[in-house]
mmCIF file of C-alpha atoms in Angstrom:
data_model
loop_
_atom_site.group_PDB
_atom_site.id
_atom_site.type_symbol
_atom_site.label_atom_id
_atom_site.label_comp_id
_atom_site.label_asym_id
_atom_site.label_seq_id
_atom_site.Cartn_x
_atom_site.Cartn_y
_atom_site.Cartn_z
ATOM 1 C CA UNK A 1 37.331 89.069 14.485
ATOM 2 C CA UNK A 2 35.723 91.604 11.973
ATOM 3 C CA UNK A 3 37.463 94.096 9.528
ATOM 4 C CA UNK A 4 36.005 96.682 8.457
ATOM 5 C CA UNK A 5 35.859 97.821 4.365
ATOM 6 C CA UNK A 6 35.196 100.573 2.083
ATOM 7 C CA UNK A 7 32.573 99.488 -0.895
ATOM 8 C CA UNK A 8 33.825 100.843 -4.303
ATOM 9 C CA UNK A 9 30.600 103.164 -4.141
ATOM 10 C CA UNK A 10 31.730 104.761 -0.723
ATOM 11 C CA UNK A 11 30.350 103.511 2.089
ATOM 12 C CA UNK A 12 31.553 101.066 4.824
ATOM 13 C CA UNK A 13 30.961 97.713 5.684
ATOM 14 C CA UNK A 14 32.823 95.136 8.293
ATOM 15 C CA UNK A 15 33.552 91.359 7.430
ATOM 16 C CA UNK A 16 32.598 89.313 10.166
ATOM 17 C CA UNK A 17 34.478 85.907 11.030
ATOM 18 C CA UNK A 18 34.175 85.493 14.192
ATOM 19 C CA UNK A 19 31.316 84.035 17.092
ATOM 20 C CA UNK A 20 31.537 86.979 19.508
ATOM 21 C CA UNK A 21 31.302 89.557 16.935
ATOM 22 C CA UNK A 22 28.387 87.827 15.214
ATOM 23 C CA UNK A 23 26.346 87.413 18.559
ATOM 24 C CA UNK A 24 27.154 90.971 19.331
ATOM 25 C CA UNK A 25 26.193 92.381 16.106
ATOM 26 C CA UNK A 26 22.582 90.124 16.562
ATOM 27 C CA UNK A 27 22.352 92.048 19.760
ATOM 28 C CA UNK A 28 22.540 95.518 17.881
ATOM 29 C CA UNK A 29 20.587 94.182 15.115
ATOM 30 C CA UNK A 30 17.129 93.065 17.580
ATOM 31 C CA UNK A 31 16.832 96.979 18.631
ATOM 32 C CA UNK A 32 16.288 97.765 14.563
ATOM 33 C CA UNK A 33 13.058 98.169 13.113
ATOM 34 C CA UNK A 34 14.022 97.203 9.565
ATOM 35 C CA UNK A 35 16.980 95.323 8.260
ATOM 36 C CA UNK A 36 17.627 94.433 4.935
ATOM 37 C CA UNK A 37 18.966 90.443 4.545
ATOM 38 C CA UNK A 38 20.513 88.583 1.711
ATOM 39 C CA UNK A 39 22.138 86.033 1.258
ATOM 40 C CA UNK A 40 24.980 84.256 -1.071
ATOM 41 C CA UNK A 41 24.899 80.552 -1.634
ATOM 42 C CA UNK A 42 25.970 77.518 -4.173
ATOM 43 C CA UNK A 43 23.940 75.063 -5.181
ATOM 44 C CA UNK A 44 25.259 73.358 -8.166
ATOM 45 C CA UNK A 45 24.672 69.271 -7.204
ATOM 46 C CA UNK A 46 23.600 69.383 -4.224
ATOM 47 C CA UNK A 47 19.309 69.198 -2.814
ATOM 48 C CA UNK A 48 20.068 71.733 -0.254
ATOM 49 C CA UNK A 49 21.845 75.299 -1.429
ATOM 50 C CA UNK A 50 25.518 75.666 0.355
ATOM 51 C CA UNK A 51 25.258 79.021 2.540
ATOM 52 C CA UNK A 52 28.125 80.722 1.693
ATOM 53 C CA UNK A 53 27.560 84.504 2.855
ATOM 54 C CA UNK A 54 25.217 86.603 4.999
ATOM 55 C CA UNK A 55 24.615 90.283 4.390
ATOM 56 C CA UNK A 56 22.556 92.587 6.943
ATOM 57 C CA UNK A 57 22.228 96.261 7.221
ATOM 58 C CA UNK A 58 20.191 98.085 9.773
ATOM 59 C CA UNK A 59 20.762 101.463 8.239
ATOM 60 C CA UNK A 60 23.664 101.913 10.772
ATOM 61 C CA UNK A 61 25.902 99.328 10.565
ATOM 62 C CA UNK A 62 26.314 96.885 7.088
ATOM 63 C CA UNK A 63 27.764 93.686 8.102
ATOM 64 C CA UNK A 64 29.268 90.640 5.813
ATOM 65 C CA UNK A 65 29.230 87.267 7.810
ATOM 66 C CA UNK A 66 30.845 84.288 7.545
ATOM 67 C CA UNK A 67 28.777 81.412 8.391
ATOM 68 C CA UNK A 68 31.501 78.536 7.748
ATOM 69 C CA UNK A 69 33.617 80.688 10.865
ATOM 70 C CA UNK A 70 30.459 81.785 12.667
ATOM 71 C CA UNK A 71 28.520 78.516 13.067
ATOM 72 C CA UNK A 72 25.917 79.238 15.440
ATOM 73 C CA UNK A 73 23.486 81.069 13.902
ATOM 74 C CA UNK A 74 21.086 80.679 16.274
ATOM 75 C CA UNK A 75 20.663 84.558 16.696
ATOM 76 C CA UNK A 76 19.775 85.370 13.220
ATOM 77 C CA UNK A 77 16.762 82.945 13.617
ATOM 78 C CA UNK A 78 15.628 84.126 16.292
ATOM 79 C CA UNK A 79 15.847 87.568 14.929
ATOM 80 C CA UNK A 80 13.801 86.838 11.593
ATOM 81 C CA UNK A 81 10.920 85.675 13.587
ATOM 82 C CA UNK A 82 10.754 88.404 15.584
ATOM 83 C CA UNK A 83 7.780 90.425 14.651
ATOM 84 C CA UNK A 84 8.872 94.205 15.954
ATOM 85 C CA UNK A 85 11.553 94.095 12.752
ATOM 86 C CA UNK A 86 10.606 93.963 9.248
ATOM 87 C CA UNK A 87 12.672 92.435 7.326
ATOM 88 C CA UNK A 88 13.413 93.592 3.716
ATOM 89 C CA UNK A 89 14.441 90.880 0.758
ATOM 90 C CA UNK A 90 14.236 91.306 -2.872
ATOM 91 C CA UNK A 91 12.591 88.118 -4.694
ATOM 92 C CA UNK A 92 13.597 86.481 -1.550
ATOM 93 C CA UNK A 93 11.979 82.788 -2.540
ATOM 94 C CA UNK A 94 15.405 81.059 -2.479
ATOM 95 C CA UNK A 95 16.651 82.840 0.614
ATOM 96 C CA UNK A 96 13.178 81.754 2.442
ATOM 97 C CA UNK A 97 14.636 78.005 1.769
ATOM 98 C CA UNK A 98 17.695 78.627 3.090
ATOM 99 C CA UNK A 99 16.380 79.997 6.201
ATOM 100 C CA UNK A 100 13.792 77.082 6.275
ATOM 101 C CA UNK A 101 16.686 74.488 6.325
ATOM 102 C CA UNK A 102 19.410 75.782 8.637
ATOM 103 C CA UNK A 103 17.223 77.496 10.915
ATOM 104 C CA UNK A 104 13.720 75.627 10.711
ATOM 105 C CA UNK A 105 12.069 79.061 10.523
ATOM 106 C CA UNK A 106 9.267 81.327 8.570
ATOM 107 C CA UNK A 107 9.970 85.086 8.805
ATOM 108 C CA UNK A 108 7.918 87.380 10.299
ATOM 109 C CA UNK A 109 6.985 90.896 8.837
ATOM 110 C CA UNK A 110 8.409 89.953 5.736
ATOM 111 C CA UNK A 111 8.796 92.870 2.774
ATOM 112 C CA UNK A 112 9.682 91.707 -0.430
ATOM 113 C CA UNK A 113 10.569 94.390 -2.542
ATOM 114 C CA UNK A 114 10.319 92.729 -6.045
ATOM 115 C CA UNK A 115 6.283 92.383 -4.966
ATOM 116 C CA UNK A 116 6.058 95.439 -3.305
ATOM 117 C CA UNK A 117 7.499 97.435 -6.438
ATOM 118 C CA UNK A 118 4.915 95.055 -8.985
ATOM 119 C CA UNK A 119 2.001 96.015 -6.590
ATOM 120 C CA UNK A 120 2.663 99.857 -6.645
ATOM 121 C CA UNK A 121 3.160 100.434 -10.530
ATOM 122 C CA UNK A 122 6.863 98.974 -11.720
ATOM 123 C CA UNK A 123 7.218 96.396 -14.307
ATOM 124 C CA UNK A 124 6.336 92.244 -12.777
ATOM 125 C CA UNK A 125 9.143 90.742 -11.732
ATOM 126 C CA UNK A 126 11.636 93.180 -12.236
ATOM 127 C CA UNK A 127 15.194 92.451 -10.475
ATOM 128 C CA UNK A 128 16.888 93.813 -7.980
ATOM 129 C CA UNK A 129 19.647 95.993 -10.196
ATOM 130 C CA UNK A 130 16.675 97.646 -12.082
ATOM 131 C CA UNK A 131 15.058 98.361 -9.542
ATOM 132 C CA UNK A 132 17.815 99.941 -8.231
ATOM 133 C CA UNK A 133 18.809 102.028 -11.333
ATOM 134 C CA UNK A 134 15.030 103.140 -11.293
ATOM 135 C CA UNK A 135 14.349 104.205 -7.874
ATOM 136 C CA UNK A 136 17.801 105.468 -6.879
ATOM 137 C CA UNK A 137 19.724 106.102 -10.453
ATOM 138 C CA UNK A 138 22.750 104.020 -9.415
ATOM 139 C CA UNK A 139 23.928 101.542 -12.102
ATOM 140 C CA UNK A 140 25.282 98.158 -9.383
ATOM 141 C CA UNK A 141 27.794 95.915 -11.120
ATOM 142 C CA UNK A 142 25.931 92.203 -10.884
ATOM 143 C CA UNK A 143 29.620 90.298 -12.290
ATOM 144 C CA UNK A 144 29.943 88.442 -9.657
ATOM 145 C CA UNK A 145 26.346 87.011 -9.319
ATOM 146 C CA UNK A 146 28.009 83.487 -10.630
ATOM 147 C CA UNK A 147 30.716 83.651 -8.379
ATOM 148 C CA UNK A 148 32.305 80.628 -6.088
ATOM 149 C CA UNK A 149 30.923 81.983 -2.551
ATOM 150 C CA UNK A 150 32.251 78.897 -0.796
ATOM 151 C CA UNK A 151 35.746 79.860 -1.951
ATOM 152 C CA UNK A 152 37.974 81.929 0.586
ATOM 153 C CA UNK A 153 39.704 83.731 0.805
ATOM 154 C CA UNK A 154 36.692 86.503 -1.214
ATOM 155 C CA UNK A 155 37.706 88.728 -3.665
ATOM 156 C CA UNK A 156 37.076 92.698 -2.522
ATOM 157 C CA UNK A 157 34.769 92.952 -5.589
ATOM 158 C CA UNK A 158 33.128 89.827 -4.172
ATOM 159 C CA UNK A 159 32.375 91.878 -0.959
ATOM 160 C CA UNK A 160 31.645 94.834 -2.392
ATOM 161 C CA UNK A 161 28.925 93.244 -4.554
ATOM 162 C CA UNK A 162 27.563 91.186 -1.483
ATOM 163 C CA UNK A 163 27.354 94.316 0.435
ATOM 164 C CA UNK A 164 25.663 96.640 -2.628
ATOM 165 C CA UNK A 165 22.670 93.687 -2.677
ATOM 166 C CA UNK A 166 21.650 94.715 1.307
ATOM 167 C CA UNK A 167 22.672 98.773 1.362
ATOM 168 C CA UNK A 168 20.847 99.689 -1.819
ATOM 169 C CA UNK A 169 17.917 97.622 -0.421
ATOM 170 C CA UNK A 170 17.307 99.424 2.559
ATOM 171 C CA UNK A 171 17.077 102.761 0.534
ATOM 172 C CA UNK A 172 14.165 100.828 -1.229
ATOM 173 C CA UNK A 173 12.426 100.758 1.022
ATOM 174 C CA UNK A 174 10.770 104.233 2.267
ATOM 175 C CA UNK A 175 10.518 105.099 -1.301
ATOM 176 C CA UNK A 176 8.491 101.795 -1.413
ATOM 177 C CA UNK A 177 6.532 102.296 1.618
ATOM 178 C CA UNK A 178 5.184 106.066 0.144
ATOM 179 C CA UNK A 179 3.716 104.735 -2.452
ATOM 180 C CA UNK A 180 2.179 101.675 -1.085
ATOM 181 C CA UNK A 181 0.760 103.970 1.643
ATOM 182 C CA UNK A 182 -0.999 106.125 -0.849
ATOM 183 C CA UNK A 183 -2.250 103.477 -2.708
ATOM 184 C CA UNK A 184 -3.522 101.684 0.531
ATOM 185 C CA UNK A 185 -1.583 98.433 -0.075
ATOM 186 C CA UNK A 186 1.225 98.913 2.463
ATOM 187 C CA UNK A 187 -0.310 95.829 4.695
ATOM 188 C CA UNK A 188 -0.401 93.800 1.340
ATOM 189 C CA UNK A 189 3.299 92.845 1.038
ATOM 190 C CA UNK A 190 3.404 91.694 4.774
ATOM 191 C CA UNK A 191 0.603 89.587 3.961
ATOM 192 C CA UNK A 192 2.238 88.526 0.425
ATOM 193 C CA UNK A 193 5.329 87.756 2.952
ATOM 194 C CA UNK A 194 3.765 85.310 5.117
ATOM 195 C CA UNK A 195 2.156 83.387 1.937
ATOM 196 C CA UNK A 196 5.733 83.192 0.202
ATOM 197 C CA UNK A 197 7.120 81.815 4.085
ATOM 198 C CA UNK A 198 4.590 79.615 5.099
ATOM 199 C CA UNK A 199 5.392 76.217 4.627
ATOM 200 C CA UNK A 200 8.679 75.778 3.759
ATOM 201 C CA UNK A 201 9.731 75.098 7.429
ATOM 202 C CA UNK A 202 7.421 71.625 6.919
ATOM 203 C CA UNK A 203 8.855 68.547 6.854
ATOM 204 C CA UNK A 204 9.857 66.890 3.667
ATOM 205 C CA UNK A 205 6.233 64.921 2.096
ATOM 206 C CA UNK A 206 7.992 62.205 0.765
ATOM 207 C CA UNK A 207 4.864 60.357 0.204
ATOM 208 C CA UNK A 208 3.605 63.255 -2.584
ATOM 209 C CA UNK A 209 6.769 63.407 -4.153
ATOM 210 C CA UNK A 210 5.078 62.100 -7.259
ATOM 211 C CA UNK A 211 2.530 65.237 -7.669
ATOM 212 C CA UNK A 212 5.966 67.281 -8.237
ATOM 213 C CA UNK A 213 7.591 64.828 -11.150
ATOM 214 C CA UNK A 214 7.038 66.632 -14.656
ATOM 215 C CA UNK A 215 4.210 65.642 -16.558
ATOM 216 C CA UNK A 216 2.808 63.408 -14.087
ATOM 217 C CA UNK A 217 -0.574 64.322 -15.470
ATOM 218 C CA UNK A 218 0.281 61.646 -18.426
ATOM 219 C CA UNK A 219 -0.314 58.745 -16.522
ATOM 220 C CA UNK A 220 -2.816 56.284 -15.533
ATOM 221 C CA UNK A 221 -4.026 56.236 -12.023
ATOM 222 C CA UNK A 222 -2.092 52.762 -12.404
ATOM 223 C CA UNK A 223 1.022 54.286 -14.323
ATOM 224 C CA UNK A 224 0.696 56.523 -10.859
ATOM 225 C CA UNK A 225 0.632 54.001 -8.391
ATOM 226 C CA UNK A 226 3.940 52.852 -9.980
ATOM 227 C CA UNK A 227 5.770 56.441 -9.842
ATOM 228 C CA UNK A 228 4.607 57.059 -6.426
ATOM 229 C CA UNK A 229 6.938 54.644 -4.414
ATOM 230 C CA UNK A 230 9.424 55.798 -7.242
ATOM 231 C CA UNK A 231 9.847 59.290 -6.675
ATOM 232 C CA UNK A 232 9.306 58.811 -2.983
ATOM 233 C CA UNK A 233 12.959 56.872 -3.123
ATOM 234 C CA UNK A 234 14.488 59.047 -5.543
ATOM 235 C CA UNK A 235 13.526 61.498 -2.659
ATOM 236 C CA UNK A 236 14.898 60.059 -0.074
ATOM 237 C CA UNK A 237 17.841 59.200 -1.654
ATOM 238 C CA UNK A 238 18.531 63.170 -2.866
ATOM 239 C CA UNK A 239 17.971 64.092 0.585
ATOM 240 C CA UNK A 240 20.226 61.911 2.431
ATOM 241 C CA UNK A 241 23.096 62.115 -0.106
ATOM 242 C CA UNK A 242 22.783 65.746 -0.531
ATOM 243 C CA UNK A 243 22.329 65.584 -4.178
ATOM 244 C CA UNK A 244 19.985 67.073 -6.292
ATOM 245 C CA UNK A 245 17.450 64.693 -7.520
ATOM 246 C CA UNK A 246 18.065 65.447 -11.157
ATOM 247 C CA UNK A 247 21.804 63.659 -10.679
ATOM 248 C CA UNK A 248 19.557 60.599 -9.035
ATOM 249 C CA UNK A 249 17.143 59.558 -11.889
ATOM 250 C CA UNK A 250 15.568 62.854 -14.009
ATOM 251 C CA UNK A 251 11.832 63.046 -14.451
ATOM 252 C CA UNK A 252 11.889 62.248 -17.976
ATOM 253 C CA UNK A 253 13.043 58.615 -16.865
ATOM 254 C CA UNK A 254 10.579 57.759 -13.978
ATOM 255 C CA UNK A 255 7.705 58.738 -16.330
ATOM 256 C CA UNK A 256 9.398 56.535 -18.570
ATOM 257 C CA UNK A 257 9.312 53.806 -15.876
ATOM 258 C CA UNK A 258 6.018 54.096 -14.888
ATOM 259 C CA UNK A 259 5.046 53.471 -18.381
ATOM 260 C CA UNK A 260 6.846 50.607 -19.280
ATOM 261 C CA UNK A 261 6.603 48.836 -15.785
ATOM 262 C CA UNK A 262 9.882 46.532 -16.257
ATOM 263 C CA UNK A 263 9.317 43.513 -13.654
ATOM 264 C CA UNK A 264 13.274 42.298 -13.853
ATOM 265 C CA UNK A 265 16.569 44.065 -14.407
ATOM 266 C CA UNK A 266 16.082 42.530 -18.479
ATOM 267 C CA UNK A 267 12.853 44.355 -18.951
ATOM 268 C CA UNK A 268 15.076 47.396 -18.744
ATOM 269 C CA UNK A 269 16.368 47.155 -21.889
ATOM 270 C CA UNK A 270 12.738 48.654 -23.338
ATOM 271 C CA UNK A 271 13.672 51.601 -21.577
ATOM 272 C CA UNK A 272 15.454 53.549 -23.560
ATOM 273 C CA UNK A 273 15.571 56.923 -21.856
ATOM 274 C CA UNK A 274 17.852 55.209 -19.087
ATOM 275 C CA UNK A 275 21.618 54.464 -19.531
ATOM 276 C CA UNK A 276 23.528 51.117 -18.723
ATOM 277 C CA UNK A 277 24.996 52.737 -15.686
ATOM 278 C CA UNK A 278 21.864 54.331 -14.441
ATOM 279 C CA UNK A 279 20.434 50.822 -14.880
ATOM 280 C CA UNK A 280 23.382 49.097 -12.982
ATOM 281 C CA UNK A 281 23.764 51.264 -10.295
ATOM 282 C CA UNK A 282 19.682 52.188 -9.542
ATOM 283 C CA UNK A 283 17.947 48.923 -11.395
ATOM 284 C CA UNK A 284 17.175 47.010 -8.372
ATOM 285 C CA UNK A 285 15.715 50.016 -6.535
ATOM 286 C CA UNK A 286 13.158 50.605 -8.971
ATOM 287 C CA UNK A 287 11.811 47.095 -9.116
ATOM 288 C CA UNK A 288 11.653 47.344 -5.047
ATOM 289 C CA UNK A 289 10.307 50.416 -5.107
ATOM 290 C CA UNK A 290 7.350 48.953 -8.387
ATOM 291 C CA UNK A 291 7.073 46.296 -5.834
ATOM 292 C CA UNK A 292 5.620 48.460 -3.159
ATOM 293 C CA UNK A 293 2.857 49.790 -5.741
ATOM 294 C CA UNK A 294 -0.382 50.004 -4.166
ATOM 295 C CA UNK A 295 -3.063 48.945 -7.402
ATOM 296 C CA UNK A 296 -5.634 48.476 -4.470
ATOM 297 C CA UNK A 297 -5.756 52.345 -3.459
ATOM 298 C CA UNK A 298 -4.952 53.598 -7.123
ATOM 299 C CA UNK A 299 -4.152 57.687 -7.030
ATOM 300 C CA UNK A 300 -6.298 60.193 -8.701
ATOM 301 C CA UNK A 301 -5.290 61.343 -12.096
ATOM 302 C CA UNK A 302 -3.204 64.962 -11.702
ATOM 303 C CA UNK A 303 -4.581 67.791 -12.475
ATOM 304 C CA UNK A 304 -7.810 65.891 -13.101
ATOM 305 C CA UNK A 305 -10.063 68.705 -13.367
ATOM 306 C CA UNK A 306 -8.269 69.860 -16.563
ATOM 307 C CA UNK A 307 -9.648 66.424 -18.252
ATOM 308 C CA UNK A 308 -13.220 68.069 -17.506
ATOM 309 C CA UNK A 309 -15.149 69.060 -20.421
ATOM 310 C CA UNK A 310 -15.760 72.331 -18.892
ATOM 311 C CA UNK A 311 -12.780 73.265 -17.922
ATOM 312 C CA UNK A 312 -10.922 75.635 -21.012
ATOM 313 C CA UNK A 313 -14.321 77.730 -20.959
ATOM 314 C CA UNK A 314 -14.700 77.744 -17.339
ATOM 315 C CA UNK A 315 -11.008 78.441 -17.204
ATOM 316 C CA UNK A 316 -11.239 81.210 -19.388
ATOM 317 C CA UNK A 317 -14.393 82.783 -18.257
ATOM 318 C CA UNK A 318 -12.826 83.116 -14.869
ATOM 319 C CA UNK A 319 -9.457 84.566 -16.390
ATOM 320 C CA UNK A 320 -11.561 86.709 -18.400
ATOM 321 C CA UNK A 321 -13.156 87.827 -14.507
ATOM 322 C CA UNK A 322 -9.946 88.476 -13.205
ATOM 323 C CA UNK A 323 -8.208 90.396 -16.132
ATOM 324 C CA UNK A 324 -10.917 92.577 -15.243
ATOM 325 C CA UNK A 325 -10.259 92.918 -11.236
ATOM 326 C CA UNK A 326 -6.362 93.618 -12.200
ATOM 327 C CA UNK A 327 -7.251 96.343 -15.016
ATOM 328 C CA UNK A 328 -9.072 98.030 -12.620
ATOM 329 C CA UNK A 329 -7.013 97.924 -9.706
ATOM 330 C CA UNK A 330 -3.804 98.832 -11.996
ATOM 331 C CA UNK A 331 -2.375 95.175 -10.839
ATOM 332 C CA UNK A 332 -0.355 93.192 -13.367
ATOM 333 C CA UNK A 333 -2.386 90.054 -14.038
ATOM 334 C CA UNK A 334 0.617 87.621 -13.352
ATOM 335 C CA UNK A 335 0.377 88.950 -9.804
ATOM 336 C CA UNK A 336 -3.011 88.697 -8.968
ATOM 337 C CA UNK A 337 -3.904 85.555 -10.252
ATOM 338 C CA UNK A 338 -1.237 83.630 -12.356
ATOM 339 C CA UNK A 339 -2.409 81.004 -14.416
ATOM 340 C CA UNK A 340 -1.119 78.163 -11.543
ATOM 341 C CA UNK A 341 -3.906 79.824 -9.035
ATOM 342 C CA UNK A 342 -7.091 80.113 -11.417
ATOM 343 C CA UNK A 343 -6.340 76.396 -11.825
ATOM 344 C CA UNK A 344 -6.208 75.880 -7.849
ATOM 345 C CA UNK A 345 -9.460 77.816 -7.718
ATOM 346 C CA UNK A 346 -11.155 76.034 -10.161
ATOM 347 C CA UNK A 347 -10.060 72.634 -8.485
ATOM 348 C CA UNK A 348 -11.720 74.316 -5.116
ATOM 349 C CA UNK A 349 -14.845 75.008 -6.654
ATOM 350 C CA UNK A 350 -15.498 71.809 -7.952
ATOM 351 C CA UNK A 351 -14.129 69.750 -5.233
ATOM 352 C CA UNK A 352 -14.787 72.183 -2.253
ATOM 353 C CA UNK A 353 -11.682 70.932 0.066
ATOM 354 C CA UNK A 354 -11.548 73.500 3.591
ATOM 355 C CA UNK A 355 -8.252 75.095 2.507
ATOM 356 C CA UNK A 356 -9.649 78.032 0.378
ATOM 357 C CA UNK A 357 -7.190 79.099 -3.535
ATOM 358 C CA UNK A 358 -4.659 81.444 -2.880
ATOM 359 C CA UNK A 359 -7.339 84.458 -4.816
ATOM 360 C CA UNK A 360 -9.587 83.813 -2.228
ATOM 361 C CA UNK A 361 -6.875 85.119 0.773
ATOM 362 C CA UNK A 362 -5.514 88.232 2.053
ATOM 363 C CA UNK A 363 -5.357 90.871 0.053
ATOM 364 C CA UNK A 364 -6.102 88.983 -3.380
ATOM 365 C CA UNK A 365 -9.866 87.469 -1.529
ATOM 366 C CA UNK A 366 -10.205 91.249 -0.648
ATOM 367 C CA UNK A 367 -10.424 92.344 -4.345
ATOM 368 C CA UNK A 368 -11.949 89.060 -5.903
ATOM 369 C CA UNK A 369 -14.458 87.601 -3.616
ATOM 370 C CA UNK A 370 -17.073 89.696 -4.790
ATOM 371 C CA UNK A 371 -16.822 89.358 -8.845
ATOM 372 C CA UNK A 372 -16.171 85.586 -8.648
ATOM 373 C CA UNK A 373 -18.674 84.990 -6.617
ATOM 374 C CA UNK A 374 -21.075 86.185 -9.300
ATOM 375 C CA UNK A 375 -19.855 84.018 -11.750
ATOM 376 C CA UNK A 376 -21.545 80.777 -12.950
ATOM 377 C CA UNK A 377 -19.363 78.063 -13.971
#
């Protein structure tokens, strides 16, 4: 079943609820050479987000699908790793998860338009409705960005602002593709798209779950060995109740664990930072999980480079480098080299490992290789 609908800026879409329709539209849709995707989700409590609504538009037909009536989506992965379409998100990081999780799959020919607008002379970062208004001098109505997209029945305006995020998007695009042709950095974004992909179709490292717990970096290799098995559970335990680990134990609290190492369920009461029911309901765990600490094979501080003496003048002294590279190539800084990557390059220098920094690849080891190379640190 599919019903087709008028957007309150004048073109049409159809609403798609049904298998056949879906599987025949992904039939259409693998002849295209560019479709625009986006997609609507929830994700409130829950670790994984709650799909809630698919948009695509080829340029010929815009479709709105259903994916709690059309529940085989096994089409739509198939079609975002085939490598004859391009396929066209804006700041598409949290759709890339989404795909990752119900379809176990990186996209292929990838064109973000948020990077592809930052690498061609618009503002870093700028959203989609700007971009919009900038490019095409239509003002969208973004209302319903908060909305309930696991509700049903939707809302027209629901639609018609589910439908504006994919149509809009695919006029984006050859103004897009102009400029990054004359500036020679049409390749770049496909390149940018595989980075942003890769990866997230891995399976879960449970094991480093600990590198990702804020401010790690205050602990002993000791205070470490402790969080490890820690946030591995707390993990594991998000994962397989759906929940998001916040609404399991927060970060603030297994740092505060790790520190005051309580070896029975009285100890507990030095730690302030949990509650009583926190303590009732997850005490045990934690002095199972301290249990499994491994003091023989303690881990490596975090971010242990930055306890180097050298490392806020090397630091800056590469920065200083790259400023430089960006300036001249007209790049915003944030883009070429954020302050997360000099860090991962300075850890590479020093340490060597065979995976090279993210400046060192594709088009970013293109325009840096040669001026850090020079440098001296």
């Amino acid at each position: 079943m599919s019903e087709t609908l008028r957007s309150d800026l004048g073109f049409d879409y159809i609403y798609i609820e049904d298998q056949n329709a879906f599987d025949d539209l992904i039939l259409q849709y693998s002849q295209s050479d560019i479709l625009s995707i986006d997609t609507e989700f929830v994700r409130t409590r829950t670790y994984y987000a709650k799909l809630g609504l698919l948009q695509m538009y080829d340029g010929q037909t815009l479709a709105l699908i259903d994916p709690l009536k059309c529940e085989d989506l096994s089409g739509l992965w198939a079609l975002l790793e085939n490598e004859n379409i391009i396929k066209l998100l804006h700041a598409g990081s949290e759709d890339l998860d989404i795909f990752a999780h119900y379809g176990q799959v990186e996209p292929k020919r990838l064109f973000d338009t948020q990077f592809a607008a930052s690498i061609c002379g618009f503002d870093h970062g700028l959203g989609y409705g700007r971009l919009v208004e900038q490019c095409l001098d239509v003002s969208l109505d973004k209302g319903e960005s908060r909305t309930d997209w696991l509700k049903r029945p939707l809302s027209q305006k629901q639609l018609d602002y589910a439908a504006n995020d994919v149509f809009y998007l695919y006029r984006l695009f050859p103004l897009l593709k102009q400029k990054l042709i004359e500036l020679e950095r049409f390749e770049w974004v496909f390149e940018e798209g595989q980075l942003q992909a890769s990866g997230r179709a891995d399976e879960i490292d449970f094991d480093n779950a600990y590198l990702k717990v804020k401010n790690a970096f205050q602990l002993t290799p000791k205070q470490l060995a402790l969080l490890k098995p820690l946030a591995s559970w707390r993990l594991k335990t998000a994962v397989k109740k759906d929940v998001a680990i916040g609404f399991i134990l927060k970060d603030h609290i297994l740092i505060a664990l790790a520190k005051a190492w309580p070896k029975s369920l009285k100890d507990f009461g030095k730690v302030r930072e949990m509650s009583n029911l926190e303590r009732g309901r997850y005490g045990k765990q934690v002095l199972s999980c301290f249990q499994q600490a491994d003091f023989e094979n303690l881990p490596e501080r975090i971010d242990a480079i930055a306890y180097r003496d050298d490392y806020k003048a090397s630091f800056k002294l590469i920065k200083k480098e790259l400023t430089l590279v960006a300036e001249h190539n007209q790049l915003p800084l944030e883009q070429l080299a954020s302050k997360k990557m000099v860090h991962e390059y300075l850890g590479w220098f020093w340490k060597q490992p065979e995976t090279l920094p993210k400046i060192l690849t594709a088009w970013r080891g293109r325009l840096t290789n040669e001026s850090l190379s020079k440098i001296e640190i």
